[in-house]
Amino acid sequence: MAAAAAQLLSLAAYAYMSVISHRETETRRMFVEWKAKYAKAYASIAEEECRYAVFRETRRAVDQHNAGFHSYRVGLNAVDQHNAGFHSSMLAM
C-alpha cells in the first residue's frame, strides 16, 4: 500500500513538473515574440533575464486578472519594467 501511494505521489509530482515546464517553455516563446513585436534588445544576458522575469510576472498577473470576474480584460504591452520603475521613468519626462 505504501509503495502504491509513493508511486502515485511520484506520478503526480512528475505531471505537475511537466505542466510547469510546458508553461515556462510557452512563456519563453511568448517573450521572444514580444521582443520582436516591440523591437526590444538588451545590452547583456543578465539584463535580458531580468526583463524576462518582469515579463513572466506580468503574464502571470494578466492571466490571473483575466481569469477573474471583471468587466474588462488586460494584456501585455511594450512596458518591460516593474510598476515602480515605469512610474519613475514616466515622471522624469
mmCIF file of C-alpha atoms in Angstrom:
data_model
loop_
_atom_site.group_PDB
_atom_site.id
_atom_site.type_symbol
_atom_site.label_atom_id
_atom_site.label_comp_id
_atom_site.label_asym_id
_atom_site.label_seq_id
_atom_site.Cartn_x
_atom_site.Cartn_y
_atom_site.Cartn_z
ATOM 1 C CA MET A 1 0.000 0.000 0.000
ATOM 2 C CA ALA A 2 2.780 2.441 0.923
ATOM 3 C CA ALA A 3 4.620 1.624 -2.308
ATOM 4 C CA ALA A 4 1.490 2.343 -4.353
ATOM 5 C CA ALA A 5 0.983 5.659 -2.538
ATOM 6 C CA ALA A 6 4.615 6.610 -3.133
ATOM 7 C CA GLN A 7 4.287 5.699 -6.802
ATOM 8 C CA LEU A 8 1.098 7.752 -7.123
ATOM 9 C CA LEU A 9 2.757 10.721 -5.416
ATOM 10 C CA SER A 10 5.744 10.409 -7.738
ATOM 11 C CA LEU A 11 3.469 10.338 -10.785
ATOM 12 C CA ALA A 12 1.567 13.400 -9.562
ATOM 13 C CA ALA A 13 4.837 15.284 -8.987
ATOM 14 C CA TYR A 14 6.029 14.376 -12.492
ATOM 15 C CA ALA A 15 2.757 15.577 -14.037
ATOM 16 C CA TYR A 16 2.961 18.848 -12.082
ATOM 17 C CA MET A 17 6.548 19.449 -13.198
ATOM 18 C CA SER A 18 5.563 18.724 -16.813
ATOM 19 C CA VAL A 19 2.855 21.388 -16.633
ATOM 20 C CA ILE A 20 5.282 23.901 -15.112
ATOM 21 C CA SER A 21 7.916 23.044 -17.727
ATOM 22 C CA HIS A 22 5.372 23.478 -20.538
ATOM 23 C CA ARG A 23 4.226 26.831 -19.141
ATOM 24 C CA GLU A 24 7.843 28.016 -18.829
ATOM 25 C CA THR A 25 8.552 26.967 -22.430
ATOM 26 C CA GLU A 26 5.391 28.736 -23.600
ATOM 27 C CA THR A 27 6.310 31.887 -21.640
ATOM 28 C CA ARG A 28 9.837 31.893 -23.142
ATOM 29 C CA ARG A 29 8.339 31.591 -26.634
ATOM 30 C CA MET A 30 5.937 34.445 -25.905
ATOM 31 C CA PHE A 31 8.848 36.568 -24.608
ATOM 32 C CA VAL A 32 10.787 36.041 -27.852
ATOM 33 C CA GLU A 33 7.713 37.041 -29.884
ATOM 34 C CA TRP A 34 7.088 40.024 -27.591
ATOM 35 C CA LYS A 35 10.693 41.236 -28.006
ATOM 36 C CA ALA A 36 10.340 41.055 -31.792
ATOM 37 C CA LYS A 37 6.970 42.840 -31.778
ATOM 38 C CA TYR A 38 8.253 45.745 -29.671
ATOM 39 C CA ALA A 39 11.835 45.751 -31.076
ATOM 40 C CA LYS A 40 13.369 45.050 -27.673
ATOM 41 C CA ALA A 41 17.116 44.388 -27.443
ATOM 42 C CA TYR A 42 19.092 44.223 -24.233
ATOM 43 C CA ALA A 43 22.746 45.033 -23.548
ATOM 44 C CA SER A 44 23.513 41.808 -21.694
ATOM 45 C CA ILE A 45 22.164 38.359 -20.920
ATOM 46 C CA ALA A 46 21.742 39.438 -17.301
ATOM 47 C CA GLU A 47 19.545 42.376 -18.311
ATOM 48 C CA GLU A 48 17.522 40.150 -20.651
ATOM 49 C CA GLU A 49 16.937 37.637 -17.848
ATOM 50 C CA CYS A 50 15.830 40.470 -15.567
ATOM 51 C CA ARG A 51 13.386 41.710 -18.226
ATOM 52 C CA TYR A 52 12.183 38.125 -18.784
ATOM 53 C CA ALA A 53 11.426 37.843 -15.062
ATOM 54 C CA VAL A 54 9.347 41.041 -15.309
ATOM 55 C CA PHE A 55 7.587 39.671 -18.403
ATOM 56 C CA ARG A 56 6.859 36.348 -16.677
ATOM 57 C CA GLU A 57 5.408 38.098 -13.612
ATOM 58 C CA THR A 58 3.358 40.446 -15.804
ATOM 59 C CA ARG A 59 1.999 37.481 -17.759
ATOM 60 C CA ARG A 60 1.025 35.779 -14.505
ATOM 61 C CA ALA A 61 -0.774 38.924 -13.331
ATOM 62 C CA VAL A 62 -2.558 39.310 -16.689
ATOM 63 C CA ASP A 63 -3.683 35.672 -16.650
ATOM 64 C CA GLN A 64 -4.818 35.942 -13.038
ATOM 65 C CA HIS A 65 -6.818 39.115 -13.719
ATOM 66 C CA ASN A 66 -8.411 37.768 -16.895
ATOM 67 C CA ALA A 67 -9.425 34.536 -15.129
ATOM 68 C CA GLY A 68 -11.487 36.552 -12.643
ATOM 69 C CA PHE A 69 -14.875 38.169 -12.945
ATOM 70 C CA HIS A 70 -14.050 41.653 -14.204
ATOM 71 C CA SER A 71 -15.830 43.885 -16.674
ATOM 72 C CA TYR A 72 -12.592 44.360 -18.629
ATOM 73 C CA ARG A 73 -9.572 42.342 -19.717
ATOM 74 C CA VAL A 74 -5.916 43.317 -19.629
ATOM 75 C CA GLY A 75 -2.985 42.295 -21.821
ATOM 76 C CA LEU A 76 0.734 42.587 -22.383
ATOM 77 C CA ASN A 77 2.166 45.814 -23.797
ATOM 78 C CA ALA A 78 5.600 47.287 -24.560
ATOM 79 C CA VAL A 79 6.468 48.078 -20.917
ATOM 80 C CA ASP A 80 9.355 45.936 -19.660
ATOM 81 C CA GLN A 81 9.745 47.441 -16.183
ATOM 82 C CA HIS A 82 8.157 46.831 -12.822
ATOM 83 C CA ASN A 83 5.454 49.346 -11.919
ATOM 84 C CA ALA A 84 7.775 51.409 -9.704
ATOM 85 C CA GLY A 85 10.423 51.727 -12.427
ATOM 86 C CA PHE A 86 7.817 52.578 -15.040
ATOM 87 C CA HIS A 87 6.197 55.261 -12.888
ATOM 88 C CA SER A 88 9.531 56.881 -12.020
ATOM 89 C CA SER A 89 10.641 56.899 -15.670
ATOM 90 C CA MET A 90 7.339 58.464 -16.757
ATOM 91 C CA LEU A 91 7.503 61.105 -14.015
ATOM 92 C CA ALA A 92 11.040 62.034 -15.096
ATOM 93 C CA MET A 93 9.790 63.057 -18.558
#
